[in-house]
Coordinates of N, CA, C and O in Angstrom, one line a residue:
G9 N 0.8 -1.2 0.0 CA 0.0 0.0 0.0 C 0.9 1.3 0.0 O 2.1 1.2 0.2
D10 N 0.3 2.4 -0.3 CA 1.0 3.6 -0.3 C 1.0 4.2 1.1 O 0.2 3.8 2.0
D11 N 1.7 5.3 1.3 CA 1.8 5.9 2.6 C 0.5 6.6 3.0 O 0.4 7.0 4.2
E12 N -0.3 6.9 2.1 CA -1.5 7.7 2.3 C -2.7 6.9 2.9 O -3.7 7.4 3.3
S13 N -2.6 5.5 2.8 CA -3.7 4.7 3.3 C -3.3 4.0 4.5 O -2.2 3.7 4.7
A14 N -4.3 3.7 5.3 CA -4.0 3.0 6.6 C -4.7 1.6 6.5 O -5.6 1.4 5.8
P15 N -4.2 0.7 7.3 CA -4.8 -0.6 7.3 C -6.3 -0.6 7.6 O -6.7 0.1 8.5
G16 N -7.0 -1.2 6.8 CA -8.5 -1.3 7.0 C -9.3 -0.1 6.5 O -10.5 -0.1 6.5
D17 N -8.6 0.9 5.8 CA -9.4 2.0 5.3 C -9.9 1.7 3.9 O -10.7 2.5 3.4
G18 N -9.5 0.6 3.3 CA -10.0 0.3 1.9 C -9.5 1.3 0.9 O -8.9 2.3 1.2
D19 N -9.9 1.1 -0.3 CA -9.4 2.0 -1.4 C -10.6 2.7 -2.0 O -10.4 3.3 -3.1
G20 N -11.8 2.7 -1.4 CA -12.9 3.4 -2.0 C -13.5 2.7 -3.2 O -14.3 3.2 -3.9
G21 N -13.0 1.5 -3.5 CA -13.5 0.7 -4.6 C -12.9 1.2 -6.0 O -13.1 0.6 -7.0
D22 N -12.2 2.3 -6.0 CA -11.7 2.8 -7.2 C -10.2 2.9 -7.3 O -9.6 3.5 -8.1
G23 N -9.5 2.3 -6.3 CA -8.1 2.3 -6.2 C -7.4 3.5 -5.7 O -6.2 3.6 -5.7
T24 N -8.2 4.5 -5.3 CA -7.6 5.8 -4.8 C -7.3 5.7 -3.3 O -8.0 5.0 -2.5
S25 N -6.2 6.4 -2.9 CA -5.9 6.4 -1.5 C -6.8 7.3 -0.7 O -7.6 8.1 -1.3
L26 N -6.8 7.2 0.6 CA -7.6 8.0 1.5 C -7.4 9.5 1.2 O -8.3 10.2 1.0
S27 N -6.1 9.9 1.2 CA -5.9 11.3 1.0 C -6.4 11.8 -0.4 O -6.9 12.9 -0.5
A28 N -6.3 11.0 -1.4 CA -6.8 11.4 -2.7 C -8.3 11.5 -2.8 O -8.8 12.3 -3.6
R29 N -9.0 10.8 -1.9 CA -10.4 10.9 -1.8 C -10.9 12.1 -1.0 O -12.1 12.5 -1.1
M30 N -10.0 12.7 -0.3 CA -10.4 13.9 0.6 C -10.5 15.2 -0.2 O -9.8 15.4 -1.2
E31 N -11.5 16.0 0.2 CA -11.5 17.4 -0.3 C -10.2 18.1 0.0 O -9.5 17.7 1.0
K32 N -9.9 19.0 -0.8 CA -8.6 19.8 -0.5 C -8.9 20.7 0.7 O -9.9 21.3 0.8
P33 N -7.8 20.9 1.5 CA -8.0 21.8 2.7 C -8.0 23.3 2.2 O -7.5 23.6 1.1
P34 N -8.5 24.2 3.1 CA -8.4 25.6 2.7 C -7.0 26.1 2.7 O -6.1 25.5 3.4
D35 N -6.7 27.2 2.0 CA -5.4 27.7 2.0 C -5.0 28.4 3.3 O -3.9 28.3 3.7
E36 N -6.0 29.0 3.9 CA -5.8 29.6 5.2 C -7.1 29.6 6.0 O -8.2 29.6 5.4
V37 N -7.0 29.7 7.3 CA -8.2 29.7 8.2 C -8.0 30.8 9.2 O -7.0 31.0 9.8
E38 N -9.1 31.6 9.3 CA -9.1 32.6 10.4 C -10.1 32.0 11.5 O -11.2 31.8 11.2
H39 N -9.5 31.7 12.6 CA -10.3 31.1 13.7 C -11.2 32.1 14.4 O -10.8 33.3 14.5
A40 N -12.3 31.6 14.8 CA -13.3 32.4 15.5 C -13.0 32.5 17.0 O -13.9 32.8 17.8
F41 N -11.8 32.1 17.4 CA -11.5 32.0 18.8 C -9.9 32.3 18.9 O -9.2 32.1 17.9
D42 N -9.5 32.6 20.1 CA -8.0 32.7 20.3 C -7.4 31.4 20.2 O -7.9 30.4 20.8
A43 N -6.3 31.3 19.4 CA -5.6 30.0 19.2 C -4.1 30.1 19.2 O -3.6 31.1 18.7
D44 N -3.5 29.1 19.8 CA -2.0 29.0 19.8 C -1.7 28.3 18.5 O -2.2 27.2 18.3
A45 N -0.9 28.9 17.6 CA -0.6 28.3 16.4 C 0.0 26.9 16.5 O -0.2 26.0 15.7
D46 N 0.8 26.7 17.6 CA 1.4 25.4 17.8 C 0.3 24.3 18.1 O 0.6 23.1 18.0
D47 N -0.8 24.7 18.5 CA -1.9 23.7 18.8 C -2.7 23.3 17.6 O -3.5 22.4 17.7
H48 N -2.5 23.9 16.5 CA -3.3 23.6 15.3 C -2.5 22.7 14.3 O -1.9 23.1 13.4
C49 N -2.6 21.5 14.7 CA -2.1 20.4 13.8 C -3.2 19.4 13.6 O -3.7 18.8 14.5
E50 N -3.6 19.3 12.3 CA -4.7 18.4 12.0 C -4.3 16.9 12.3 O -3.2 16.5 12.1
T51 N -5.3 16.2 12.8 CA -5.1 14.8 13.0 C -5.0 14.1 11.6 O -5.8 14.5 10.7
S52 N -4.1 13.2 11.5 CA -3.9 12.6 10.2 C -5.1 11.7 9.8 O -5.8 11.1 10.6
P53 N -5.4 11.7 8.5 CA -6.4 10.8 8.0 C -6.2 9.3 8.4 O -7.1 8.6 8.6
E54 N -4.9 9.0 8.5 CA -4.5 7.6 8.8 C -5.0 7.3 10.3 O -5.5 6.2 10.6
A55 N -4.8 8.3 11.2 CA -5.3 8.1 12.5 C -6.8 7.9 12.6 O -7.3 7.0 13.3
H56 N -7.5 8.6 11.8 CA -9.0 8.5 11.7 C -9.3 7.1 11.1 O -10.2 6.4 11.6
A57 N -8.6 6.7 10.1 CA -8.8 5.4 9.5 C -8.7 4.2 10.5 O -9.4 3.2 10.5
H58 N -7.8 4.4 11.5 CA -7.5 3.4 12.5 C -8.6 3.2 13.5 O -8.7 2.2 14.2
I59 N -9.6 4.1 13.5 CA -10.7 3.9 14.5 C -12.0 3.6 13.8 O -13.1 3.6 14.4
V60 N -12.0 3.3 12.5 CA -13.2 3.0 11.7 C -13.9 1.8 12.3 O -15.2 1.8 12.4
N61 N -13.2 0.8 12.8 CA -13.9 -0.4 13.4 C -14.7 0.0 14.7 O -15.8 -0.4 14.9
F62 N -14.0 0.9 15.5 CA -14.7 1.4 16.7 C -16.0 2.2 16.3 O -17.0 2.0 16.9
L63 N -15.9 3.0 15.3 CA -17.0 3.8 14.9 C -18.1 2.9 14.3 O -19.3 3.1 14.5
N64 N -17.7 1.9 13.5 CA -18.7 0.9 13.0 C -19.5 0.2 14.1 O -20.7 0.1 14.0
K65 N -18.7 -0.2 15.1 CA -19.4 -0.9 16.3 C -20.3 0.1 17.0 O -21.3 -0.3 17.5
T66 N -19.8 1.3 17.2 CA -20.7 2.3 17.8 C -22.0 2.5 17.1 O -23.0 2.5 17.7
A67 N -21.9 2.7 15.8 CA -23.0 2.9 14.9 C -24.0 1.7 15.1 O -25.2 1.8 15.3
E68 N -23.4 0.5 15.0 CA -24.2 -0.8 15.1 C -24.9 -0.8 16.5 O -26.1 -1.1 16.6
A69 N -24.2 -0.5 17.6 CA -24.8 -0.5 18.9 C -25.9 0.5 19.1 O -26.9 0.3 19.8
L70 N -25.9 1.6 18.3 CA -26.9 2.6 18.4 C -28.0 2.4 17.3 O -28.9 3.3 17.2
G71 N -27.9 1.3 16.5 CA -28.9 1.1 15.5 C -28.8 2.1 14.3 O -29.8 2.4 13.7
K72 N -27.6 2.5 14.1 CA -27.3 3.5 13.0 C -26.4 2.9 12.0 O -25.8 1.8 12.2
T73 N -26.1 3.6 10.9 CA -25.1 3.2 9.9 C -24.0 4.2 10.0 O -24.2 5.3 10.6
P74 N -22.9 3.9 9.3 CA -21.8 4.9 9.3 C -22.3 6.3 8.7 O -21.9 7.3 9.1
K75 N -23.2 6.2 7.8 CA -23.7 7.5 7.2 C -24.6 8.3 8.1 O -24.8 9.5 8.0
T76 N -25.2 7.6 9.1 CA -26.1 8.4 10.0 C -25.5 8.6 11.4 O -26.1 9.4 12.2
L77 N -24.4 8.0 11.7 CA -23.7 8.2 13.0 C -23.2 9.7 13.0 O -22.6 10.1 12.0
V78 N -23.4 10.4 14.1 CA -23.0 11.8 14.2 C -21.7 11.8 15.1 O -21.8 11.5 16.2
I79 N -20.6 12.2 14.5 CA -19.3 12.4 15.1 C -19.1 13.8 15.5 O -19.3 14.7 14.6
Y80 N -18.7 14.1 16.7 CA -18.4 15.4 17.1 C -16.9 15.6 17.5 O -16.4 14.8 18.3
D81 N -16.3 16.5 16.8 CA -14.9 16.9 17.2 C -15.0 18.4 17.5 O -15.1 19.2 16.6
P82 N -14.9 18.8 18.7 CA -15.1 20.2 19.1 C -13.9 21.1 18.9 O -14.1 22.3 18.9
Y83 N -12.7 20.5 18.6 CA -11.6 21.4 18.3 C -11.3 21.5 16.8 O -10.8 20.6 16.2
Y84 N -11.6 22.7 16.3 CA -11.5 23.0 14.9 C -10.1 23.5 14.6 O -9.5 24.3 15.3
C85 N -9.5 22.9 13.5 CA -8.2 23.3 13.1 C -8.4 23.9 11.7 O -8.4 25.1 11.5
A86 N -8.6 23.1 10.7 CA -8.9 23.6 9.3 C -9.9 22.7 8.6 O -9.9 22.6 7.4
G87 N -10.7 21.9 9.4 CA -11.7 21.1 8.8 C -11.3 19.7 8.4 O -12.1 19.0 7.7
G88 N -10.1 19.3 8.7 CA -9.6 18.0 8.2 C -10.4 16.9 8.8 O -10.5 15.8 8.1
T89 N -11.0 17.0 10.0 CA -11.8 15.9 10.6 C -12.9 15.6 9.7 O -13.2 14.4 9.4
K90 N -13.6 16.6 9.2 CA -14.8 16.4 8.3 C -14.3 15.7 7.0 O -15.0 14.8 6.5
R91 N -13.3 16.2 6.5 CA -12.8 15.7 5.2 C -12.4 14.3 5.3 O -12.7 13.5 4.4
S92 N -11.6 13.9 6.3 CA -11.1 12.5 6.4 C -12.3 11.6 6.7 O -12.3 10.5 6.1
F93 N -13.1 11.9 7.7 CA -14.2 11.0 8.0 C -15.2 10.9 6.8 O -15.7 9.8 6.6
A94 N -15.4 11.9 6.0 CA -16.3 11.8 4.9 C -15.7 10.8 3.9 O -16.4 10.0 3.3
A95 N -14.4 10.9 3.7 CA -13.7 10.0 2.8 C -13.8 8.5 3.3 O -13.7 7.6 2.5
L96 N -13.9 8.4 4.6 CA -14.0 7.0 5.2 C -15.4 6.5 5.3 O -15.7 5.4 5.8
G97 N -16.4 7.3 4.8 CA -17.8 6.9 4.8 C -18.6 7.3 6.0 O -19.7 6.8 6.2
F98 N -18.1 8.3 6.7 CA -18.8 8.9 7.8 C -19.1 10.4 7.6 O -18.3 11.3 8.0
P99 N -20.1 10.7 6.8 CA -20.3 12.1 6.4 C -20.9 13.1 7.4 O -20.9 14.3 7.3
N100 N -21.4 12.5 8.5 CA -22.1 13.3 9.6 C -21.1 13.7 10.7 O -21.1 13.1 11.7
V101 N -20.3 14.7 10.4 CA -19.3 15.2 11.4 C -19.6 16.6 11.7 O -19.7 17.5 10.8
V102 N -19.6 16.9 13.0 CA -19.7 18.3 13.5 C -18.3 18.7 13.9 O -17.8 18.2 14.9
N103 N -17.7 19.6 13.2 CA -16.4 20.2 13.5 C -16.4 21.6 12.9 O -16.1 21.8 11.8
E104 N -16.8 22.5 13.8 CA -17.0 23.9 13.4 C -16.0 24.9 13.9 O -15.5 24.6 15.0
N105 N -15.9 25.9 13.2 CA -14.9 27.0 13.6 C -15.6 27.8 14.7 O -16.0 29.0 14.5
K106 N -15.7 27.2 15.9 CA -16.3 27.9 17.0 C -15.4 27.6 18.3 O -14.7 26.6 18.3
D107 N -15.5 28.5 19.3 CA -14.8 28.3 20.5 C -15.6 27.2 21.3 O -16.7 27.5 21.8
F108 N -15.0 26.1 21.4 CA -15.6 24.9 22.1 C -16.0 25.3 23.5 O -17.1 24.9 24.0
Y109 N -15.2 26.0 24.3 CA -15.5 26.3 25.7 C -16.6 27.3 25.8 O -17.5 27.2 26.7
A110 N -16.7 28.2 24.9 CA -17.9 29.1 24.9 C -19.1 28.4 24.5 O -20.2 28.6 25.1
V111 N -19.1 27.4 23.6 CA -20.2 26.6 23.2 C -20.7 25.8 24.5 O -21.9 25.8 24.7
C112 N -19.7 25.3 25.2 CA -20.1 24.6 26.5 C -20.7 25.5 27.5 O -21.8 25.2 28.1
D113 N -20.1 26.7 27.7 CA -20.7 27.6 28.7 C -22.1 28.0 28.3 O -22.9 28.3 29.2
R114 N -22.4 28.1 27.0 CA -23.8 28.5 26.6 C -24.7 27.3 26.6 O -25.9 27.5 26.3
G115 N -24.2 26.1 26.8 CA -25.1 25.0 26.8 C -25.5 24.6 25.4 O -26.6 24.1 25.1
E116 N -24.6 24.9 24.4 CA -25.0 24.7 23.0 C -24.2 23.6 22.3 O -23.9 23.6 21.1
V117 N -23.7 22.6 23.1 CA -23.0 21.5 22.5 C -24.0 20.8 21.6 O -25.1 20.4 21.9
P118 N -23.5 20.6 20.3 CA -24.4 20.0 19.3 C -24.8 18.5 19.6 O -24.0 17.8 20.2
A119 N -25.9 18.1 19.2 CA -26.3 16.7 19.3 C -25.3 15.9 18.6 O -24.9 16.2 17.5
H120 N -24.9 14.8 19.2 CA -24.0 13.9 18.5 C -24.1 12.5 19.1 O -24.6 12.3 20.2
D121 N -23.5 11.5 18.5 CA -23.5 10.1 19.0 C -22.2 9.7 19.6 O -22.2 8.9 20.5
V122 N -21.1 10.3 19.1 CA -19.8 9.9 19.6 C -18.8 11.1 19.5 O -18.9 11.9 18.6
L123 N -18.0 11.2 20.5 CA -17.0 12.3 20.5 C -15.6 11.7 20.0 O -15.2 10.7 20.5
V124 N -15.1 12.3 19.0 CA -13.8 11.9 18.5 C -12.9 13.1 18.3 O -13.3 14.0 17.6
T125 N -11.8 13.2 19.1 CA -11.0 14.4 19.0 C -9.6 14.2 19.4 O -9.2 13.2 20.0
N126 N -8.8 15.2 19.0 CA -7.4 15.3 19.3 C -7.2 16.7 19.8 O -7.0 17.6 19.0
P127 N -7.3 16.9 21.1 CA -7.4 18.3 21.7 C -6.0 18.9 21.6 O -5.0 18.3 21.5
P128 N -6.0 20.3 21.7 CA -4.7 21.0 21.8 C -4.0 20.5 23.0 O -4.6 20.2 24.0
Y129 N -2.7 20.4 23.0 CA -1.9 19.9 24.2 C -1.4 21.0 25.1 O -0.9 20.7 26.2
S130 N -1.6 22.3 24.7 CA -1.1 23.3 25.6 C -2.1 23.7 26.7 O -3.2 23.2 26.7
A131 N -1.6 24.5 27.6 CA -2.5 25.1 28.7 C -3.2 23.9 29.3 O -2.6 22.9 29.6
D132 N -4.5 24.1 29.6 CA -5.3 23.1 30.3 C -6.3 22.4 29.3 O -7.3 21.8 29.7
H133 N -6.0 22.4 28.0 CA -6.9 21.8 27.0 C -7.2 20.3 27.2 O -8.3 19.9 27.2
V134 N -6.1 19.6 27.5 CA -6.2 18.1 27.6 C -7.1 17.8 28.8 O -8.0 17.0 28.7
E135 N -6.9 18.5 30.0 CA -7.7 18.2 31.1 C -9.1 18.6 30.9 O -10.1 17.8 31.2
R136 N -9.4 19.7 30.3 CA -10.8 20.1 30.0 C -11.5 19.2 29.0 O -12.6 18.9 29.2
C137 N -10.7 18.7 28.1 CA -11.3 17.7 27.1 C -11.6 16.4 27.8 O -12.7 15.9 27.5
I138 N -10.7 15.9 28.6 CA -11.0 14.6 29.2 C -12.2 14.7 30.2 O -13.0 13.9 30.3
T139 N -12.2 15.8 30.9 CA -13.4 16.1 31.8 C -14.7 16.2 31.0 O -15.7 15.6 31.4
F140 N -14.7 16.9 29.9 CA -15.9 17.0 29.1 C -16.3 15.6 28.6 O -17.5 15.2 28.6
A141 N -15.3 14.8 28.1 CA -15.6 13.5 27.5 C -16.2 12.6 28.6 O -17.2 11.9 28.3
A142 N -15.7 12.6 29.8 CA -16.2 11.8 30.9 C -17.6 12.2 31.2 O -18.5 11.4 31.4
R143 N -17.8 13.5 31.3 CA -19.2 14.0 31.7 C -20.2 13.7 30.6 O -21.3 13.3 30.8
N144 N -19.7 13.8 29.4 CA -20.6 13.6 28.2 C -21.0 12.1 28.2 O -22.1 11.8 27.8
L145 N -20.1 11.2 28.6 CA -20.4 9.8 28.7 C -21.4 9.5 29.8 O -22.4 8.9 29.7
Y146 N -21.1 10.1 31.0 CA -21.9 9.9 32.2 C -23.3 10.5 32.0 O -24.3 9.8 32.3
E147 N -23.4 11.7 31.5 CA -24.7 12.3 31.4 C -25.5 12.0 30.2 O -26.7 12.0 30.2
H148 N -24.8 11.6 29.1 CA -25.6 11.4 27.8 C -25.3 10.0 27.2 O -25.8 9.8 26.1
D149 N -24.5 9.2 27.9 CA -24.1 7.9 27.3 C -23.4 7.9 26.0 O -23.6 7.0 25.1
R150 N -22.7 9.0 25.7 CA -22.0 9.1 24.5 C -20.5 8.7 24.6 O -19.8 9.2 25.4
P151 N -20.1 7.6 23.9 CA -18.8 7.2 24.0 C -17.8 8.2 23.3 O -18.2 9.1 22.6
Y152 N -16.5 8.0 23.6 CA -15.5 8.9 23.1 C -14.3 8.2 22.7 O -14.0 7.1 23.2
F153 N -13.5 8.8 21.8 CA -12.2 8.3 21.4 C -11.3 9.6 21.3 O -11.6 10.5 20.6
L154 N -10.3 9.6 22.2 CA -9.4 10.8 22.3 C -8.0 10.4 22.0 O -7.5 9.4 22.5
L155 N -7.4 11.2 21.1 CA -6.0 11.0 20.8 C -5.2 11.9 21.8 O -5.3 13.1 21.7
L156 N -4.5 11.3 22.7 CA -3.9 12.1 23.8 C -2.4 11.7 24.0 O -2.1 10.5 23.7
P157 N -1.6 12.6 24.5 CA -0.2 12.2 24.8 C -0.2 11.2 26.0 O -1.1 11.2 26.8
S158 N 0.8 10.4 26.0 CA 0.9 9.3 27.0 C 1.0 9.8 28.4 O 0.6 9.2 29.4
Y159 N 1.5 11.1 28.6 CA 1.7 11.6 30.0 C 0.4 11.7 30.7 O 0.4 11.8 31.9
C160 N -0.7 11.8 30.0 CA -2.0 12.0 30.6 C -2.4 10.9 31.6 O -3.1 11.2 32.6
V161 N -2.0 9.7 31.4 CA -2.3 8.6 32.3 C -1.8 8.8 33.7 O -2.2 8.2 34.7
N162 N -0.8 9.7 33.9 CA -0.2 9.9 35.2 C -0.7 11.2 35.8 O -0.3 11.6 36.9
K163 N -1.7 11.8 35.2 CA -2.3 13.0 35.7 C -3.5 12.7 36.6 O -4.3 11.8 36.3
P164 N -3.6 13.4 37.7 CA -4.8 13.2 38.6 C -6.1 13.3 37.9 O -7.1 12.6 38.2
Y165 N -6.2 14.3 37.0 CA -7.5 14.5 36.3 C -7.9 13.3 35.4 O -9.1 13.1 35.2
Y166 N -6.9 12.5 35.0 CA -7.2 11.4 34.1 C -8.0 10.3 34.9 O -9.0 9.9 34.4
T167 N -7.5 9.9 36.0 CA -8.1 8.9 36.8 C -9.5 9.4 37.3 O -10.5 8.7 37.2
S168 N -9.5 10.7 37.7 CA -10.8 11.2 38.2 C -11.9 11.2 37.1 O -13.0 10.8 37.3
A169 N -11.5 11.5 35.8 CA -12.4 11.5 34.7 C -12.8 10.1 34.4 O -14.0 9.9 34.1
L170 N -11.9 9.2 34.4 CA -12.3 7.8 34.1 C -13.3 7.3 35.2 O -14.2 6.6 34.8
L171 N -13.1 7.6 36.4 CA -14.0 7.2 37.5 C -15.3 7.9 37.3 O -16.4 7.2 37.5
T172 N -15.4 9.1 36.9 CA -16.6 9.8 36.8 C -17.4 9.2 35.6 O -18.6 9.0 35.8
G173 N -16.8 9.0 34.5 CA -17.5 8.5 33.4 C -17.5 7.0 33.3 O -18.2 6.3 32.6
G174 N -16.6 6.4 34.0 CA -16.4 4.9 34.0 C -17.2 4.2 35.0 O -18.4 4.3 35.1
A175 N -16.5 3.5 35.9 CA -17.2 2.6 36.9 C -18.2 3.4 37.8 O -19.3 3.0 38.0
E176 N -17.7 4.5 38.3 CA -18.6 5.3 39.2 C -19.8 5.8 38.4 O -20.9 5.8 38.9
G177 N -19.6 6.3 37.2 CA -20.7 6.8 36.4 C -21.7 5.7 36.1 O -22.9 5.9 36.1
K178 N -21.2 4.5 35.8 CA -22.1 3.3 35.5 C -22.9 3.0 36.8 O -24.1 2.8 36.7
R179 N -22.3 3.0 37.9 CA -23.1 2.8 39.2 C -24.1 3.9 39.4 O -25.2 3.6 39.8
A180 N -23.7 5.1 39.2 CA -24.7 6.2 39.4 C -25.8 6.1 38.4 O -27.0 6.4 38.8
R181 N -25.6 5.8 37.2 CA -26.6 5.6 36.2 C -27.6 4.5 36.6 O -28.8 4.6 36.5
A182 N -27.0 3.4 37.1 CA -27.8 2.3 37.5 C -28.7 2.6 38.7 O -29.8 2.1 38.8
A183 N -28.2 3.5 39.5 CA -29.0 3.9 40.7 C -30.1 4.9 40.5 O -30.9 5.1 41.3
R184 N -30.1 5.5 39.3 CA -31.1 6.5 38.9 C -32.5 5.9 38.8 O -32.8 4.9 38.5

């Protein structure tokens, strides 16, 4: 295979690589929020291709298809998430040029079935993302897939979030 396709991503039936099937990215993006330029690195299409099985199982568990599964990536870079998932057969992606934290503060998180994101690694973005993901699972039963640096597993917020959305969250939901 070529460098542009990942195991399991298929060739679209026409022999083209994943990257070749994607829309072209914009030449430049003006963000609707303050952003550290070092935080704006698109997740590779190959990384998205590696979670297709997870997304297919999620769609199946929800009685949906890949075309109807709604994926939410709250951290906008240049729209690559939408482009790569569309090329993988998941066209329903919410990834908008909006300030994710302001969206949360206003209670305007869009309806979605699964959270898939690669948050910025600077400041407290990783902690806020993990906390949101755990709460989103606990309160709305929405699974998540986060691309995170390995140092996160040693942070106190990581264990706390897993307990909130994980075992403790499951017990709390059962007690409702």
